[in-house]
Amino acid sequence: HGHTVLDCTEVLTRHLHATIRSHAHEMFTLEELAVMLDFVRDRYPQTIESVLGEKLELADYHLILKNLLREGVSIRDQVTILETLAVSAKPLHPFYLADHFGQHRASMEQMMVLELAAQVKPLTEPAILTELVRARLSRQICAGLASSDGTLDVVLLDASVEGLLLGSIQTSSTGQHLELAPTQRELFVGRLVAQCGHLEQPILLCDPRVRPYVRALSERELPHLRVLSYREVHPSFQAQGIGTVSLVGS
């Protein structure tokens, strides 16, 4: 009948593998990251030096990798991840930038400009950098979700829903966060469950600006939901809509 027959050992092994993958972000420690980087440093020393220390602290890089693991994205391709951060992340310290003035100590005016630039940090927040890395790993992400013919069966967000979420993103001194009314939050999650809960491998496709917030909202009720942004659909794959999440109607 086309079924796969497994013995007891194979069943236990598969369950253990699935459990490890679902909790990998909790088990991935700084010590394990250090071992991984030592291995990469032997072949790509300049790649590591251009990111860690100059642009990112080790703890921030660790957080980025944990963010990827939390959503089931492999971190095996360390070179691609590091190269993305080398291009995207801004220098970590204003004193590093001051070196480009060709002097041991920058003037007071220059240091004020550099200090302000360091406070803004447009591309040094781990959450933002995680999204940029995900876009760079689009081929890998899609390959793990697509069917044999390269098709991604995705559920879409209605334009009005994306507009509501975008309008609910607020910026404060601690960063950006989603301020959604409890009733709207409950309705949105309920509609997500209705559209995606019965699917074997549900995939939701949405605007990259709301992707992390949708993932956070759905993580408890739909832990296996894969939330992708439009940037993460690699040209080698074709997205095919099979449903839409809307807040209107029954």
mmCIF file of C-alpha atoms in Angstrom:
data_model
loop_
_atom_site.group_PDB
_atom_site.id
_atom_site.type_symbol
_atom_site.label_atom_id
_atom_site.label_comp_id
_atom_site.label_asym_id
_atom_site.label_seq_id
_atom_site.Cartn_x
_atom_site.Cartn_y
_atom_site.Cartn_z
ATOM 1 C CA HIS A 1 0.000 0.000 0.000
ATOM 2 C CA GLY A 2 3.017 2.309 -0.224
ATOM 3 C CA HIS A 3 3.574 2.575 3.540
ATOM 4 C CA THR A 4 7.042 2.581 5.094
ATOM 5 C CA VAL A 5 7.528 -0.189 7.638
ATOM 6 C CA LEU A 6 9.831 0.683 10.540
ATOM 7 C CA ASP A 7 11.182 -1.443 13.366
ATOM 8 C CA CYS A 8 11.110 -0.228 16.977
ATOM 9 C CA THR A 9 14.684 1.083 16.913
ATOM 10 C CA GLU A 10 14.018 3.172 13.812
ATOM 11 C CA VAL A 11 10.833 4.605 15.343
ATOM 12 C CA LEU A 12 12.680 5.636 18.500
ATOM 13 C CA THR A 13 15.549 7.104 16.472
ATOM 14 C CA ARG A 14 13.173 9.230 14.386
ATOM 15 C CA HIS A 15 11.354 10.497 17.457
ATOM 16 C CA LEU A 16 14.653 11.350 19.149
ATOM 17 C CA HIS A 17 15.859 13.166 16.023
ATOM 18 C CA ALA A 18 12.628 15.191 15.832
ATOM 19 C CA THR A 19 12.858 16.070 19.526
ATOM 20 C CA ILE A 20 16.459 17.232 19.210
ATOM 21 C CA ARG A 21 15.615 19.393 16.190
ATOM 22 C CA SER A 22 12.665 21.030 17.942
ATOM 23 C CA HIS A 23 14.805 21.899 20.979
ATOM 24 C CA ALA A 24 18.127 22.554 19.223
ATOM 25 C CA HIS A 25 18.002 26.282 20.018
ATOM 26 C CA GLU A 26 17.858 25.459 23.732
ATOM 27 C CA MET A 27 20.773 23.016 23.622
ATOM 28 C CA PHE A 28 23.090 25.115 21.438
ATOM 29 C CA THR A 29 25.545 26.676 23.895
ATOM 30 C CA LEU A 30 28.305 29.248 23.556
ATOM 31 C CA GLU A 31 30.861 26.503 24.078
ATOM 32 C CA GLU A 32 29.479 24.549 21.128
ATOM 33 C CA LEU A 33 29.550 27.712 19.039
ATOM 34 C CA ALA A 34 33.216 28.223 19.948
ATOM 35 C CA VAL A 35 34.046 24.687 18.784
ATOM 36 C CA MET A 36 32.171 25.283 15.525
ATOM 37 C CA LEU A 37 33.994 28.560 14.895
ATOM 38 C CA ASP A 38 37.378 26.970 15.585
ATOM 39 C CA PHE A 39 36.658 24.496 12.815
ATOM 40 C CA VAL A 40 35.598 27.258 10.395
ATOM 41 C CA ARG A 41 38.537 29.500 11.385
ATOM 42 C CA ASP A 42 41.048 26.914 10.107
ATOM 43 C CA ARG A 43 39.798 27.445 6.537
ATOM 44 C CA TYR A 44 38.154 30.887 6.606
ATOM 45 C CA PRO A 45 40.005 32.999 9.171
ATOM 46 C CA GLN A 46 39.374 36.332 7.439
ATOM 47 C CA THR A 47 35.642 35.662 7.177
ATOM 48 C CA ILE A 48 35.369 35.257 10.932
ATOM 49 C CA GLU A 49 37.647 38.190 11.749
ATOM 50 C CA SER A 50 35.600 40.512 9.522
ATOM 51 C CA VAL A 51 32.477 39.851 11.615
ATOM 52 C CA LEU A 52 33.259 38.867 15.198
ATOM 53 C CA GLY A 53 34.926 41.582 17.209
ATOM 54 C CA GLU A 54 34.633 44.224 14.494
ATOM 55 C CA LYS A 55 30.874 44.121 13.941
ATOM 56 C CA LEU A 56 29.270 41.635 16.324
ATOM 57 C CA GLU A 57 29.871 40.353 19.812
ATOM 58 C CA LEU A 58 30.036 36.576 20.127
ATOM 59 C CA ALA A 59 26.860 36.618 22.252
ATOM 60 C CA ASP A 60 24.925 38.457 19.515
ATOM 61 C CA TYR A 61 26.120 35.998 16.871
ATOM 62 C CA HIS A 62 25.081 33.170 19.178
ATOM 63 C CA LEU A 63 21.608 34.712 19.459
ATOM 64 C CA ILE A 64 21.280 34.985 15.673
ATOM 65 C CA LEU A 65 22.106 31.297 15.283
ATOM 66 C CA LYS A 66 19.655 30.363 18.038
ATOM 67 C CA ASN A 67 16.966 32.379 16.241
ATOM 68 C CA LEU A 68 17.589 30.332 13.097
ATOM 69 C CA LEU A 69 17.540 27.022 14.951
ATOM 70 C CA ARG A 70 14.319 27.977 16.712
ATOM 71 C CA GLU A 71 12.562 28.023 13.329
ATOM 72 C CA GLY A 72 14.200 24.876 12.013
ATOM 73 C CA VAL A 73 16.811 26.567 9.794
ATOM 74 C CA SER A 74 20.123 24.730 9.593
ATOM 75 C CA ILE A 75 23.221 26.687 10.673
ATOM 76 C CA ARG A 76 25.630 24.277 9.011
ATOM 77 C CA ASP A 77 26.541 26.792 6.282
ATOM 78 C CA GLN A 78 28.550 29.043 8.586
ATOM 79 C CA VAL A 79 30.458 30.684 5.743
ATOM 80 C CA THR A 80 27.309 32.006 4.045
ATOM 81 C CA ILE A 81 25.923 33.246 7.369
ATOM 82 C CA LEU A 82 29.158 35.028 8.272
ATOM 83 C CA GLU A 83 29.542 36.564 4.809
ATOM 84 C CA THR A 84 25.998 37.937 5.020
ATOM 85 C CA LEU A 85 26.743 39.533 8.371
ATOM 86 C CA ALA A 86 30.063 40.893 7.116
ATOM 87 C CA VAL A 87 28.165 42.871 4.479
ATOM 88 C CA SER A 88 25.076 43.761 6.511
ATOM 89 C CA ALA A 89 26.238 44.472 10.062
ATOM 90 C CA LYS A 90 27.632 47.871 10.918
ATOM 91 C CA PRO A 91 30.899 48.324 12.862
ATOM 92 C CA LEU A 92 30.455 47.614 16.539
ATOM 93 C CA HIS A 93 32.368 50.478 18.164
ATOM 94 C CA PRO A 94 32.742 54.132 17.116
ATOM 95 C CA PHE A 95 36.439 53.872 17.957
ATOM 96 C CA TYR A 96 36.770 51.284 15.201
ATOM 97 C CA LEU A 97 35.242 53.777 12.778
ATOM 98 C CA ALA A 98 37.594 56.457 14.018
ATOM 99 C CA ASP A 99 40.534 54.440 12.698
ATOM 100 C CA HIS A 100 39.427 55.338 9.197
ATOM 101 C CA PHE A 101 40.276 58.990 9.878
ATOM 102 C CA GLY A 102 43.943 57.998 9.925
ATOM 103 C CA GLN A 103 44.663 59.360 13.385
ATOM 104 C CA HIS A 104 45.003 57.988 16.899
ATOM 105 C CA ARG A 105 42.243 60.165 18.322
ATOM 106 C CA ALA A 106 39.345 61.629 16.387
ATOM 107 C CA SER A 107 38.245 65.197 16.942
ATOM 108 C CA MET A 108 35.378 65.946 19.298
ATOM 109 C CA GLU A 109 33.022 66.683 16.385
ATOM 110 C CA GLN A 110 33.909 63.427 14.665
ATOM 111 C CA MET A 111 33.429 61.426 17.845
ATOM 112 C CA MET A 112 30.005 63.006 18.410
ATOM 113 C CA VAL A 113 28.931 61.924 14.921
ATOM 114 C CA LEU A 114 30.295 58.436 15.482
ATOM 115 C CA GLU A 115 28.613 58.122 18.861
ATOM 116 C CA LEU A 116 25.267 59.100 17.346
ATOM 117 C CA ALA A 117 25.764 56.576 14.546
ATOM 118 C CA ALA A 118 26.506 53.883 17.116
ATOM 119 C CA GLN A 119 23.324 54.701 19.037
ATOM 120 C CA VAL A 120 21.138 54.349 15.956
ATOM 121 C CA LYS A 121 22.493 50.880 15.075
ATOM 122 C CA PRO A 122 20.328 50.362 11.978
ATOM 123 C CA LEU A 123 21.684 46.912 11.236
ATOM 124 C CA THR A 124 23.264 45.607 14.426
ATOM 125 C CA GLU A 125 20.176 44.243 16.189
ATOM 126 C CA PRO A 126 20.212 40.415 16.195
ATOM 127 C CA ALA A 127 16.528 40.182 15.213
ATOM 128 C CA ILE A 128 17.054 42.343 12.110
ATOM 129 C CA LEU A 129 20.229 40.523 11.145
ATOM 130 C CA THR A 130 18.454 37.183 11.551
ATOM 131 C CA GLU A 131 15.952 38.246 8.877
ATOM 132 C CA LEU A 132 18.755 39.233 6.494
ATOM 133 C CA VAL A 133 20.491 35.885 7.006
ATOM 134 C CA ARG A 134 17.231 34.032 6.370
ATOM 135 C CA ALA A 135 16.858 35.822 3.029
ATOM 136 C CA ARG A 136 20.401 34.792 2.075
ATOM 137 C CA LEU A 137 19.617 31.167 3.004
ATOM 138 C CA SER A 138 16.453 31.178 0.869
ATOM 139 C CA ARG A 139 17.533 28.287 -1.367
ATOM 140 C CA GLN A 140 18.290 26.100 1.638
ATOM 141 C CA ILE A 141 15.038 27.013 3.381
ATOM 142 C CA CYS A 142 12.890 26.374 0.310
ATOM 143 C CA ALA A 143 14.656 23.103 -0.513
ATOM 144 C CA GLY A 144 13.621 21.699 2.840
ATOM 145 C CA LEU A 145 9.955 22.621 2.346
ATOM 146 C CA ALA A 146 9.218 22.272 -1.390
ATOM 147 C CA SER A 147 7.759 19.245 -3.130
ATOM 148 C CA SER A 148 9.769 17.178 -5.605
ATOM 149 C CA ASP A 149 8.804 19.496 -8.472
ATOM 150 C CA GLY A 150 9.997 22.612 -6.617
ATOM 151 C CA THR A 151 6.549 23.865 -5.614
ATOM 152 C CA LEU A 152 5.791 25.494 -2.273
ATOM 153 C CA ASP A 153 2.158 25.160 -1.191
ATOM 154 C CA VAL A 154 1.656 28.319 0.866
ATOM 155 C CA VAL A 155 -1.091 30.053 2.779
ATOM 156 C CA LEU A 156 -1.185 33.819 2.222
ATOM 157 C CA LEU A 157 -2.124 36.738 4.438
ATOM 158 C CA ASP A 158 -4.932 38.954 3.201
ATOM 159 C CA ALA A 159 -3.756 42.482 2.354
ATOM 160 C CA SER A 160 -5.967 43.935 5.082
ATOM 161 C CA VAL A 161 -4.383 41.627 7.665
ATOM 162 C CA GLU A 162 -0.872 42.651 6.638
ATOM 163 C CA GLY A 163 -1.953 46.292 6.808
ATOM 164 C CA LEU A 164 -3.330 45.793 10.321
ATOM 165 C CA LEU A 165 -0.109 44.152 11.495
ATOM 166 C CA LEU A 166 2.080 46.801 9.895
ATOM 167 C CA GLY A 167 0.036 49.550 11.535
ATOM 168 C CA SER A 168 0.385 47.849 14.918
ATOM 169 C CA ILE A 169 4.213 47.843 14.921
ATOM 170 C CA GLN A 170 5.422 50.410 17.442
ATOM 171 C CA THR A 171 8.957 51.692 18.007
ATOM 172 C CA SER A 172 10.295 52.491 21.463
ATOM 173 C CA SER A 173 13.660 52.882 23.169
ATOM 174 C CA THR A 174 13.854 49.092 23.516
ATOM 175 C CA GLY A 175 13.171 48.414 19.842
ATOM 176 C CA GLN A 176 10.127 47.489 17.786
ATOM 177 C CA HIS A 177 7.190 45.468 19.081
ATOM 178 C CA LEU A 178 3.673 44.567 18.002
ATOM 179 C CA GLU A 179 0.800 46.251 19.828
ATOM 180 C CA LEU A 180 -2.269 44.290 18.804
ATOM 181 C CA ALA A 181 -5.548 44.379 20.722
ATOM 182 C CA PRO A 182 -6.259 41.085 22.557
ATOM 183 C CA THR A 183 -9.440 40.483 20.561
ATOM 184 C CA GLN A 184 -7.611 41.054 17.268
ATOM 185 C CA ARG A 185 -4.754 38.816 18.388
ATOM 186 C CA GLU A 186 -7.166 36.014 19.344
ATOM 187 C CA LEU A 187 -9.096 36.344 16.079
ATOM 188 C CA PHE A 188 -5.923 36.353 13.984
ATOM 189 C CA VAL A 189 -4.464 33.260 15.662
ATOM 190 C CA GLY A 190 -7.813 31.480 15.367
ATOM 191 C CA ARG A 191 -7.956 32.138 11.625
ATOM 192 C CA LEU A 192 -4.364 30.943 11.279
ATOM 193 C CA VAL A 193 -5.201 27.679 13.021
ATOM 194 C CA ALA A 194 -8.277 27.224 10.818
ATOM 195 C CA GLN A 195 -6.254 27.650 7.616
ATOM 196 C CA CYS A 196 -3.031 25.884 8.608
ATOM 197 C CA GLY A 197 -3.782 23.526 11.499
ATOM 198 C CA HIS A 198 -4.883 20.600 9.295
ATOM 199 C CA LEU A 199 -1.886 20.775 6.923
ATOM 200 C CA GLU A 200 0.963 18.278 7.288
ATOM 201 C CA GLN A 201 3.607 20.935 6.655
ATOM 202 C CA PRO A 202 1.940 24.358 6.807
ATOM 203 C CA ILE A 203 3.774 27.280 5.209
ATOM 204 C CA LEU A 204 2.649 30.879 5.588
ATOM 205 C CA LEU A 205 3.942 33.507 3.153
ATOM 206 C CA CYS A 206 3.848 37.162 4.187
ATOM 207 C CA ASP A 207 5.482 40.580 4.046
ATOM 208 C CA PRO A 208 9.054 40.505 5.420
ATOM 209 C CA ARG A 209 8.234 43.398 7.762
ATOM 210 C CA VAL A 210 5.633 41.355 9.643
ATOM 211 C CA ARG A 211 7.192 37.884 9.343
ATOM 212 C CA PRO A 212 8.877 37.757 12.792
ATOM 213 C CA TYR A 213 5.734 39.041 14.514
ATOM 214 C CA VAL A 214 3.511 36.472 12.786
ATOM 215 C CA ARG A 215 5.931 33.758 13.843
ATOM 216 C CA ALA A 216 5.838 34.958 17.450
ATOM 217 C CA LEU A 217 2.018 35.068 17.448
ATOM 218 C CA SER A 218 1.648 31.552 16.020
ATOM 219 C CA GLU A 219 4.482 29.776 17.834
ATOM 220 C CA ARG A 220 2.386 28.390 20.698
ATOM 221 C CA GLU A 221 -0.673 27.164 18.761
ATOM 222 C CA LEU A 222 1.177 26.202 15.543
ATOM 223 C CA PRO A 223 4.750 25.253 16.504
ATOM 224 C CA HIS A 224 5.300 23.462 13.174
ATOM 225 C CA LEU A 225 4.145 26.393 11.035
ATOM 226 C CA ARG A 226 6.901 27.698 8.791
ATOM 227 C CA VAL A 227 6.533 31.444 8.267
ATOM 228 C CA LEU A 228 8.376 32.712 5.186
ATOM 229 C CA SER A 229 8.717 36.200 3.779
ATOM 230 C CA TYR A 230 8.541 36.983 0.092
ATOM 231 C CA ARG A 231 12.311 37.505 0.144
ATOM 232 C CA GLU A 232 12.824 33.923 1.247
ATOM 233 C CA VAL A 233 11.214 32.349 -1.829
ATOM 234 C CA HIS A 234 14.224 31.513 -3.979
ATOM 235 C CA PRO A 235 13.804 31.979 -7.766
ATOM 236 C CA SER A 236 14.402 28.240 -8.247
ATOM 237 C CA PHE A 237 11.111 27.498 -6.474
ATOM 238 C CA GLN A 238 7.496 28.377 -7.209
ATOM 239 C CA ALA A 239 5.055 29.467 -4.503
ATOM 240 C CA GLN A 240 1.477 28.261 -5.000
ATOM 241 C CA GLY A 241 -1.298 29.731 -2.861
ATOM 242 C CA ILE A 242 -3.671 27.201 -1.304
ATOM 243 C CA GLY A 243 -5.514 29.495 1.100
ATOM 244 C CA THR A 244 -5.744 32.974 2.581
ATOM 245 C CA VAL A 245 -5.938 34.165 6.165
ATOM 246 C CA SER A 246 -8.533 36.900 6.499
ATOM 247 C CA LEU A 247 -10.244 38.492 9.483
ATOM 248 C CA VAL A 248 -13.525 39.137 7.679
ATOM 249 C CA GLY A 249 -16.266 36.594 7.159
ATOM 250 C CA SER A 250 -16.855 33.400 9.098
#
